PDB file of C-alpha atoms and ligand atoms in Angstrom:
ATOM      1  CA  MET A   9      17.054  28.177   8.174  1.00  0.00           C
ATOM      2  CA  ALA A  10      13.625  27.073   7.383  1.00  0.00           C
ATOM      3  CA  ARG A  11      13.648  24.085   5.034  1.00  0.00           C
ATOM      4  CA  LYS A  12      10.117  22.210   4.411  1.00  0.00           C
ATOM      5  CA  MET A  13       9.874  19.070   5.384  1.00  0.00           C
ATOM      6  CA  MET A  14       9.997  16.247   3.035  1.00  0.00           C
ATOM      7  CA  ILE A  15       8.040  12.787   3.475  1.00  0.00           C
ATOM      8  CA  ALA A  16       9.143  10.517   0.648  1.00  0.00           C
ATOM      9  CA  GLY A  17       8.012   7.165  -0.289  1.00  0.00           C
ATOM     10  CA  ASN A  18       9.690   4.939  -2.517  1.00  0.00           C
ATOM     11  CA  TRP A  19       7.410   2.031  -3.231  1.00  0.00           C
ATOM     12  CA  LYS A  20      10.368   0.374  -5.169  1.00  0.00           C
ATOM     13  CA  MET A  21       9.502  -2.817  -7.251  1.00  0.00           C
ATOM     14  CA  ASN A  22       5.884  -2.943  -5.003  1.00  0.00           C
ATOM     15  CA  GLY A  23       2.288  -2.327  -6.014  1.00  0.00           C
ATOM     16  CA  LEU A  24      -0.271  -3.698  -8.224  1.00  0.00           C
ATOM     17  CA  SER A  25      -3.150  -2.382  -9.671  1.00  0.00           C
ATOM     18  CA  THR A  26      -5.636  -2.180  -6.820  1.00  0.00           C
ATOM     19  CA  ASP A  27      -3.039  -2.751  -3.874  1.00  0.00           C
ATOM     20  CA  GLY A  28      -1.360   0.717  -4.960  1.00  0.00           C
ATOM     21  CA  VAL A  29      -4.874   2.731  -5.696  1.00  0.00           C
ATOM     22  CA  ASN A  30      -5.770   1.503  -2.237  1.00  0.00           C
ATOM     23  CA  LEU A  31      -2.482   2.746  -0.715  1.00  0.00           C
ATOM     24  CA  ALA A  32      -2.421   5.929  -2.241  1.00  0.00           C
ATOM     25  CA  LYS A  33      -6.022   6.749  -1.649  1.00  0.00           C
ATOM     26  CA  GLU A  34      -5.229   6.292   2.202  1.00  0.00           C
ATOM     27  CA  VAL A  35      -2.148   8.641   1.890  1.00  0.00           C
ATOM     28  CA  ALA A  36      -4.268  10.840   0.182  1.00  0.00           C
ATOM     29  CA  ALA A  37      -7.211  11.087   2.771  1.00  0.00           C
ATOM     30  CA  ALA A  38      -4.656  11.228   5.355  1.00  0.00           C
ATOM     31  CA  VAL A  39      -2.883  14.180   4.305  1.00  0.00           C
ATOM     32  CA  LYS A  40      -5.709  15.996   3.471  1.00  0.00           C
ATOM     33  CA  ALA A  41      -6.648  15.891   6.858  1.00  0.00           C
ATOM     34  CA  LYS A  42      -2.681  17.301   8.245  1.00  0.00           C
ATOM     35  CA  LYS A  43      -2.656  21.072   9.349  1.00  0.00           C
ATOM     36  CA  ARG A  44       1.738  21.386   8.855  1.00  0.00           C
ATOM     37  CA  ASP A  45       3.348  22.903   5.747  1.00  0.00           C
ATOM     38  CA  CYS A  46       5.334  19.400   4.738  1.00  0.00           C
ATOM     39  CA  GLU A  47       5.620  17.909   1.446  1.00  0.00           C
ATOM     40  CA  PHE A  48       4.627  14.818   0.902  1.00  0.00           C
ATOM     41  CA  VAL A  49       5.751  12.979  -2.456  1.00  0.00           C
ATOM     42  CA  VAL A  50       5.220   8.699  -4.099  1.00  0.00           C
ATOM     43  CA  CYS A  51       7.077   7.257  -6.056  1.00  0.00           C
ATOM     44  CA  PRO A  52       5.195   4.389  -7.427  1.00  0.00           C
ATOM     45  CA  PRO A  53       6.820   1.700  -9.858  1.00  0.00           C
ATOM     46  CA  PHE A  54       6.262   3.308 -13.266  1.00  0.00           C
ATOM     47  CA  THR A  55       3.271   0.562 -14.000  1.00  0.00           C
ATOM     48  CA  ILE A  56       1.094   2.515 -11.971  1.00  0.00           C
ATOM     49  CA  LEU A  57       2.121   5.887 -11.865  1.00  0.00           C
ATOM     50  CA  ALA A  58      -1.009   7.153 -14.067  1.00  0.00           C
ATOM     51  CA  LEU A  59      -3.289   5.089 -11.580  1.00  0.00           C
ATOM     52  CA  VAL A  60      -1.547   6.615  -8.503  1.00  0.00           C
ATOM     53  CA  LYS A  61      -2.030  10.008  -9.768  1.00  0.00           C
ATOM     54  CA  LYS A  62      -5.706   9.738 -10.540  1.00  0.00           C
ATOM     55  CA  ALA A  63      -5.874   8.373  -6.781  1.00  0.00           C
ATOM     56  CA  LEU A  64      -4.308  11.333  -5.508  1.00  0.00           C
ATOM     57  CA  ARG A  65      -6.567  13.743  -6.907  1.00  0.00           C
ATOM     58  CA  GLY A  66      -6.897  16.649  -4.652  1.00  0.00           C
ATOM     59  CA  ALA A  67      -4.528  16.330  -2.402  1.00  0.00           C
ATOM     60  CA  LYS A  68      -1.217  17.768  -1.432  1.00  0.00           C
ATOM     61  CA  VAL A  69       0.662  14.683  -2.689  1.00  0.00           C
ATOM     62  CA  ALA A  70       3.466  14.855  -5.097  1.00  0.00           C
ATOM     63  CA  LEU A  71       4.426  12.045  -7.866  1.00  0.00           C
ATOM     64  CA  GLY A  72       7.783  10.620  -8.932  1.00  0.00           C
ATOM     65  CA  GLY A  73       9.298   8.242 -10.614  1.00  0.00           C
ATOM     66  CA  GLN A  74      12.062   6.109  -9.355  1.00  0.00           C
ATOM     67  CA  ASP A  75      14.189   6.408 -12.371  1.00  0.00           C
ATOM     68  CA  CYS A  76      14.528   8.089 -15.837  1.00  0.00           C
ATOM     69  CA  HIS A  77      16.849   7.618 -18.979  1.00  0.00           C
ATOM     70  CA  PHE A  78      18.838  10.789 -20.077  1.00  0.00           C
ATOM     71  CA  GLU A  79      17.464  11.401 -23.447  1.00  0.00           C
ATOM     72  CA  GLU A  80      13.376  12.559 -24.214  1.00  0.00           C
ATOM     73  CA  LYS A  81      12.981   9.717 -26.593  1.00  0.00           C
ATOM     74  CA  GLY A  82      14.557   7.485 -29.112  1.00  0.00           C
ATOM     75  CA  ALA A  83      16.110   3.945 -28.949  1.00  0.00           C
ATOM     76  CA  HIS A  84      16.453   3.118 -25.371  1.00  0.00           C
ATOM     77  CA  THR A  85      14.356  -0.374 -25.270  1.00  0.00           C
ATOM     78  CA  GLY A  86      12.461  -0.573 -21.724  1.00  0.00           C
ATOM     79  CA  ASP A  87      13.541   2.481 -20.623  1.00  0.00           C
ATOM     80  CA  ILE A  88      11.620   5.289 -19.722  1.00  0.00           C
ATOM     81  CA  SER A  89      12.225   9.123 -20.049  1.00  0.00           C
ATOM     82  CA  PRO A  90      12.051  12.336 -18.216  1.00  0.00           C
ATOM     83  CA  LEU A  91       9.546  14.031 -20.514  1.00  0.00           C
ATOM     84  CA  MET A  92       7.035  10.883 -19.801  1.00  0.00           C
ATOM     85  CA  LEU A  93       7.414  10.873 -16.242  1.00  0.00           C
ATOM     86  CA  THR A  94       6.005  14.609 -16.588  1.00  0.00           C
ATOM     87  CA  ASP A  95       3.537  13.627 -18.967  1.00  0.00           C
ATOM     88  CA  LEU A  96       1.696  11.519 -16.385  1.00  0.00           C
ATOM     89  CA  GLY A  97       1.761  14.273 -13.737  1.00  0.00           C
ATOM     90  CA  CYS A  98       5.314  13.568 -12.201  1.00  0.00           C
ATOM     91  CA  SER A  99       6.666  16.558 -10.530  1.00  0.00           C
ATOM     92  CA  TYR A 100       9.848  14.588  -9.074  1.00  0.00           C
ATOM     93  CA  VAL A 101      12.077  11.588  -9.877  1.00  0.00           C
ATOM     94  CA  ILE A 102      14.397   9.622  -7.804  1.00  0.00           C
ATOM     95  CA  LEU A 103      17.969   9.143  -9.337  1.00  0.00           C
ATOM     96  CA  GLY A 104      20.772   7.488  -8.677  1.00  0.00           C
ATOM     97  CA  HIS A 105      19.409   5.031  -5.751  1.00  0.00           C
ATOM     98  CA  SER A 106      21.663   2.663  -4.410  1.00  0.00           C
ATOM     99  CA  GLU A 107      20.126  -0.297  -5.898  1.00  0.00           C
ATOM    100  CA  ARG A 108      19.863   1.197  -9.331  1.00  0.00           C
ATOM    101  CA  ARG A 109      23.646   1.662  -8.435  1.00  0.00           C
ATOM    102  CA  ALA A 110      24.193  -1.722  -7.797  1.00  0.00           C
ATOM    103  CA  ASP A 111      21.572  -3.852  -9.913  1.00  0.00           C
ATOM    104  CA  HIS A 112      22.198  -1.425 -13.187  1.00  0.00           C
ATOM    105  CA  GLY A 113      25.602  -0.183 -12.459  1.00  0.00           C
ATOM    106  CA  GLU A 114      25.137   3.753 -12.386  1.00  0.00           C
ATOM    107  CA  SER A 115      27.505   5.530 -11.884  1.00  0.00           C
ATOM    108  CA  ASP A 116      27.968   9.191 -10.803  1.00  0.00           C
ATOM    109  CA  GLU A 117      28.448  10.375 -14.156  1.00  0.00           C
ATOM    110  CA  LEU A 118      25.417   8.447 -15.368  1.00  0.00           C
ATOM    111  CA  VAL A 119      23.258   9.965 -12.616  1.00  0.00           C
ATOM    112  CA  CYS A 120      24.257  13.712 -12.921  1.00  0.00           C
ATOM    113  CA  LYS A 121      23.661  13.064 -16.474  1.00  0.00           C
ATOM    114  CA  LYS A 122      20.201  12.155 -15.976  1.00  0.00           C
ATOM    115  CA  ALA A 123      19.816  14.656 -13.420  1.00  0.00           C
ATOM    116  CA  VAL A 124      20.465  17.498 -15.873  1.00  0.00           C
ATOM    117  CA  ALA A 125      18.138  16.161 -18.491  1.00  0.00           C
ATOM    118  CA  ALA A 126      15.346  15.170 -15.594  1.00  0.00           C
ATOM    119  CA  HIS A 127      15.908  19.320 -14.581  1.00  0.00           C
ATOM    120  CA  LYS A 128      15.191  20.405 -18.223  1.00  0.00           C
ATOM    121  CA  SER A 129      11.938  18.249 -18.329  1.00  0.00           C
ATOM    122  CA  GLY A 130      11.057  20.328 -15.451  1.00  0.00           C
ATOM    123  CA  LEU A 131      11.554  17.144 -12.832  1.00  0.00           C
ATOM    124  CA  LYS A 132      12.991  18.136  -9.459  1.00  0.00           C
ATOM    125  CA  THR A 133      15.481  14.959  -8.344  1.00  0.00           C
ATOM    126  CA  ILE A 134      15.689  13.283  -5.590  1.00  0.00           C
ATOM    127  CA  ILE A 135      19.483  11.997  -6.070  1.00  0.00           C
ATOM    128  CA  CYS A 136      20.327   9.559  -3.484  1.00  0.00           C
ATOM    129  CA  ILE A 137      23.905   8.742  -2.184  1.00  0.00           C
ATOM    130  CA  GLY A 138      25.595   6.363   0.665  1.00  0.00           C
ATOM    131  CA  GLU A 139      28.349   4.054   1.808  1.00  0.00           C
ATOM    132  CA  THR A 140      28.221   0.457   1.847  1.00  0.00           C
ATOM    133  CA  LEU A 141      29.098  -1.457   5.364  1.00  0.00           C
ATOM    134  CA  GLN A 142      32.534  -2.495   4.101  1.00  0.00           C
ATOM    135  CA  GLN A 143      33.156   1.603   3.445  1.00  0.00           C
ATOM    136  CA  ARG A 144      31.597   2.533   6.767  1.00  0.00           C
ATOM    137  CA  ASP A 145      33.876   0.344   8.459  1.00  0.00           C
ATOM    138  CA  GLU A 146      37.015   1.257   6.677  1.00  0.00           C
ATOM    139  CA  GLY A 147      35.706   4.697   7.889  1.00  0.00           C
ATOM    140  CA  LYS A 148      35.337   6.504   4.319  1.00  0.00           C
ATOM    141  CA  THR A 149      31.888   7.702   5.061  1.00  0.00           C
ATOM    142  CA  ILE A 150      32.227  11.055   4.342  1.00  0.00           C
ATOM    143  CA  ASP A 151      34.531  10.327   1.356  1.00  0.00           C
ATOM    144  CA  VAL A 152      32.535   8.426  -0.369  1.00  0.00           C
ATOM    145  CA  CYS A 153      29.658  10.343   0.132  1.00  0.00           C
ATOM    146  CA  SER A 154      31.427  13.694  -0.921  1.00  0.00           C
ATOM    147  CA  LYS A 155      32.210  12.013  -4.241  1.00  0.00           C
ATOM    148  CA  GLN A 156      29.049  10.899  -4.779  1.00  0.00           C
ATOM    149  CA  ILE A 157      28.212  14.565  -4.387  1.00  0.00           C
ATOM    150  CA  LEU A 158      30.049  15.975  -6.580  1.00  0.00           C
ATOM    151  CA  GLY A 159      29.830  13.486  -9.181  1.00  0.00           C
ATOM    152  CA  SER A 160      26.054  13.084  -9.138  1.00  0.00           C
ATOM    153  CA  VAL A 161      24.855  16.643  -8.610  1.00  0.00           C
ATOM    154  CA  PRO A 162      24.883  18.443 -12.031  1.00  0.00           C
ATOM    155  CA  GLU A 163      26.129  22.768 -11.963  1.00  0.00           C
ATOM    156  CA  CYS A 164      22.359  23.071 -12.741  1.00  0.00           C
ATOM    157  CA  ALA A 165      21.020  22.168  -9.281  1.00  0.00           C
ATOM    158  CA  ASP A 166      19.975  24.485  -6.646  1.00  0.00           C
ATOM    159  CA  ALA A 167      17.782  23.908  -3.512  1.00  0.00           C
ATOM    160  CA  LYS A 168      14.804  24.526  -5.898  1.00  0.00           C
ATOM    161  CA  ASN A 169      14.807  21.455  -8.469  1.00  0.00           C
ATOM    162  CA  THR A 170      17.004  19.038  -6.299  1.00  0.00           C
ATOM    163  CA  VAL A 171      16.844  17.028  -2.849  1.00  0.00           C
ATOM    164  CA  ILE A 172      19.931  15.240  -1.349  1.00  0.00           C
ATOM    165  CA  ALA A 173      18.964  11.291   0.162  1.00  0.00           C
ATOM    166  CA  TYR A 174      21.266  10.267   2.386  1.00  0.00           C
ATOM    167  CA  GLU A 175      20.876   6.314   2.456  1.00  0.00           C
ATOM    168  CA  PRO A 176      23.627   3.862   4.055  1.00  0.00           C
ATOM    169  CA  VAL A 177      23.177   0.979   2.005  1.00  0.00           C
ATOM    170  CA  TRP A 178      23.866  -1.552   4.693  1.00  0.00           C
ATOM    171  CA  ALA A 179      20.399   0.750   6.461  1.00  0.00           C
ATOM    172  CA  ILE A 180      18.746   0.092   3.387  1.00  0.00           C
ATOM    173  CA  GLY A 181      15.446  -3.116   4.426  1.00  0.00           C
ATOM    174  CA  THR A 182      17.826  -4.094   6.787  1.00  0.00           C
ATOM    175  CA  GLY A 183      16.358  -2.798  10.691  1.00  0.00           C
ATOM    176  CA  LYS A 184      19.589  -1.120  10.902  1.00  0.00           C
ATOM    177  CA  THR A 185      20.040   2.653  11.425  1.00  0.00           C
ATOM    178  CA  PRO A 186      23.122   4.713  11.979  1.00  0.00           C
ATOM    179  CA  THR A 187      23.570   6.462  15.247  1.00  0.00           C
ATOM    180  CA  ALA A 188      21.857  10.159  15.172  1.00  0.00           C
ATOM    181  CA  GLN A 189      24.960  11.757  15.793  1.00  0.00           C
ATOM    182  CA  ASP A 190      26.497   9.551  13.169  1.00  0.00           C
ATOM    183  CA  VAL A 191      23.358  10.726  10.386  1.00  0.00           C
ATOM    184  CA  GLU A 192      23.832  14.403  11.287  1.00  0.00           C
ATOM    185  CA  ASP A 193      27.649  14.317  11.009  1.00  0.00           C
ATOM    186  CA  VAL A 194      27.148  12.889   7.503  1.00  0.00           C
ATOM    187  CA  HIS A 195      24.583  15.275   6.343  1.00  0.00           C
ATOM    188  CA  ALA A 196      26.540  18.175   7.828  1.00  0.00           C
ATOM    189  CA  ALA A 197      29.224  16.794   5.747  1.00  0.00           C
ATOM    190  CA  VAL A 198      27.096  16.676   2.537  1.00  0.00           C
ATOM    191  CA  ARG A 199      25.939  20.081   3.140  1.00  0.00           C
ATOM    192  CA  LYS A 200      29.362  21.549   3.457  1.00  0.00           C
ATOM    193  CA  VAL A 201      30.135  20.050   0.289  1.00  0.00           C
ATOM    194  CA  LEU A 202      27.020  20.717  -1.300  1.00  0.00           C
ATOM    195  CA  ALA A 203      28.200  24.782  -0.347  1.00  0.00           C
ATOM    196  CA  LYS A 204      31.319  23.956  -1.956  1.00  0.00           C
ATOM    197  CA  LYS A 205      29.687  22.835  -5.472  1.00  0.00           C
ATOM    198  CA  LEU A 206      26.544  25.115  -5.793  1.00  0.00           C
ATOM    199  CA  GLY A 207      27.223  27.859  -2.874  1.00  0.00           C
ATOM    200  CA  ARG A 208      26.684  28.430   0.645  1.00  0.00           C
ATOM    201  CA  ALA A 209      22.989  29.923  -0.028  1.00  0.00           C
ATOM    202  CA  GLN A 210      21.679  26.940  -2.141  1.00  0.00           C
ATOM    203  CA  ALA A 211      23.481  24.695   0.428  1.00  0.00           C
ATOM    204  CA  ASN A 212      21.625  25.863   2.960  1.00  0.00           C
ATOM    205  CA  LYS A 213      18.221  26.103   1.129  1.00  0.00           C
ATOM    206  CA  MET A 214      18.618  22.221  -0.172  1.00  0.00           C
ATOM    207  CA  ARG A 215      16.826  19.528   1.798  1.00  0.00           C
ATOM    208  CA  ILE A 216      18.919  16.210   2.840  1.00  0.00           C
ATOM    209  CA  LEU A 217      16.522  13.619   3.694  1.00  0.00           C
ATOM    210  CA  TYR A 218      18.032  10.593   5.519  1.00  0.00           C
ATOM    211  CA  GLY A 219      16.220   7.021   4.281  1.00  0.00           C
ATOM    212  CA  GLY A 220      17.485   3.765   5.661  1.00  0.00           C
ATOM    213  CA  SER A 221      14.956   1.803   7.994  1.00  0.00           C
ATOM    214  CA  VAL A 222      13.190   4.735   8.763  1.00  0.00           C
ATOM    215  CA  LYS A 223      10.059   3.524  10.930  1.00  0.00           C
ATOM    216  CA  PRO A 224       7.028   5.154  13.347  1.00  0.00           C
ATOM    217  CA  ASN A 225       9.559   4.309  16.310  1.00  0.00           C
ATOM    218  CA  ASN A 226      12.925   6.325  15.378  1.00  0.00           C
ATOM    219  CA  ALA A 227      11.643   8.723  13.024  1.00  0.00           C
ATOM    220  CA  LYS A 228      11.249  11.204  15.845  1.00  0.00           C
ATOM    221  CA  GLU A 229      14.402  10.964  17.264  1.00  0.00           C
ATOM    222  CA  LEU A 230      15.927  11.203  13.301  1.00  0.00           C
ATOM    223  CA  LEU A 231      13.825  13.615  11.997  1.00  0.00           C
ATOM    224  CA  ALA A 232      14.730  16.197  14.529  1.00  0.00           C
ATOM    225  CA  LEU A 233      17.877  16.586  13.493  1.00  0.00           C
ATOM    226  CA  PRO A 234      19.227  20.076  12.734  1.00  0.00           C
ATOM    227  CA  ASP A 235      20.379  18.732   9.180  1.00  0.00           C
ATOM    228  CA  VAL A 236      18.016  16.243   8.493  1.00  0.00           C
ATOM    229  CA  ASP A 237      14.796  17.877   6.190  1.00  0.00           C
ATOM    230  CA  GLY A 238      13.048  14.778   6.094  1.00  0.00           C
ATOM    231  CA  ALA A 239      12.741  10.877   5.152  1.00  0.00           C
ATOM    232  CA  LEU A 240      13.118   8.719   2.051  1.00  0.00           C
ATOM    233  CA  ILE A 241      11.142   5.827   3.056  1.00  0.00           C
ATOM    234  CA  GLY A 242      11.206   2.234   1.724  1.00  0.00           C
ATOM    235  CA  GLY A 243       9.222  -0.794   3.166  1.00  0.00           C
ATOM    236  CA  ALA A 244       7.161   1.297   5.176  1.00  0.00           C
ATOM    237  CA  SER A 245       5.847   3.348   2.849  1.00  0.00           C
ATOM    238  CA  LEU A 246       3.795   0.623   1.948  1.00  0.00           C
ATOM    239  CA  LYS A 247       1.869   0.639   5.083  1.00  0.00           C
ATOM    240  CA  SER A 248      -0.442   3.989   5.218  1.00  0.00           C
ATOM    241  CA  ALA A 249      -0.619   3.557   8.986  1.00  0.00           C
ATOM    242  CA  ASP A 250       3.336   3.555   9.221  1.00  0.00           C
ATOM    243  CA  PHE A 251       4.207   5.998   6.550  1.00  0.00           C
ATOM    244  CA  MET A 252       1.611   8.571   8.244  1.00  0.00           C
ATOM    245  CA  ALA A 253       3.054   7.706  11.882  1.00  0.00           C
ATOM    246  CA  ILE A 254       6.543   8.560  10.230  1.00  0.00           C
ATOM    247  CA  ALA A 255       5.054  11.775   9.263  1.00  0.00           C
ATOM    248  CA  ASP A 256       3.521  12.485  12.764  1.00  0.00           C
ATOM    249  CA  ASN A 257       6.429  11.825  14.621  1.00  0.00           C
ATOM    250  CA  ALA A 258       8.120  14.351  12.474  1.00  0.00           C
ATOM    251  CA  GLY A 259       6.154  16.940  13.402  1.00  0.00           C
ATOM    252  CA  CYS A 260       3.855  17.125   9.991  1.00  0.00           C
TER     253      CYS A 260
HETATM  254  P1  13P B1768      14.044   0.747   3.498  1.00  0.00           P
HETATM  255  O1  13P B1768      12.950   2.223   4.048  1.00  0.00           O
HETATM  256  O2  13P B1768      13.037  -0.212   3.249  1.00  0.00           O
HETATM  257  O3  13P B1768      14.846   0.518   4.863  1.00  0.00           O
HETATM  258  O4  13P B1768      14.557   1.925   2.069  1.00  0.00           O
HETATM  259  C1  13P B1768      15.352   2.635   2.309  1.00  0.00           C
HETATM  260  C2  13P B1768      15.232   3.080   0.767  1.00  0.00           C
HETATM  261  O5  13P B1768      16.022   2.307   0.341  1.00  0.00           O
HETATM  262  C3  13P B1768      14.461   4.370   0.254  1.00  0.00           C
HETATM  263  O6  13P B1768      14.988   5.217  -1.165  1.00  0.00           O
END
């Protein structure tokens, strides 16, 4: 089953106007020079989405938000709606990142509601799941990830509007990663749960990214795994050279 490799950068709460635009321009130029058919996405903070969109002009790099509300508009101070993201030229939104789950108490149910709203507004979702270190140590990784998939991925999800990102919480920003075998085992298990939920055809076509300390030096091994269809990159997406070296090592 050929699934198009995705290289996605989650800039998190990093990037002011000047450095964000410079980074976007560097990525745009590097992607323009690429021949292979991979999909590139960058997800800057809300505040510079419009500037980054402009800086990416002419390059095949999609723009994504890092979260959205489940309503189109209304009395929700400080929130951003899916429609606002599409209005700025976003085609993706990251939902249920472990930092949102931890910092803002986001539940599977809420993530699911947001995903439905995002799809309604024409956004594609990158839905994040992943276990904590304690859950891993207790041998609960597959159970935790399966439960998150079942609760966070809506019925309207399909391989066109949804990408899954498996990000072990303990691997984010720590320089630690699971072994390649562990990553493959989780991705294969996630695909099985997706098949149960959405049918085998959609599950086989749906991309499952790995995220958590992806760097140029581990990208080759992790991104060559059969059920790994790309990467969601945090820290290393803030330097265009590292971001593009990961893409190179993934065969993009
Ligand atoms: P790092 O690549 O910095 O570990 O972050 C991963 C991540 O959380 C991407 O969403």
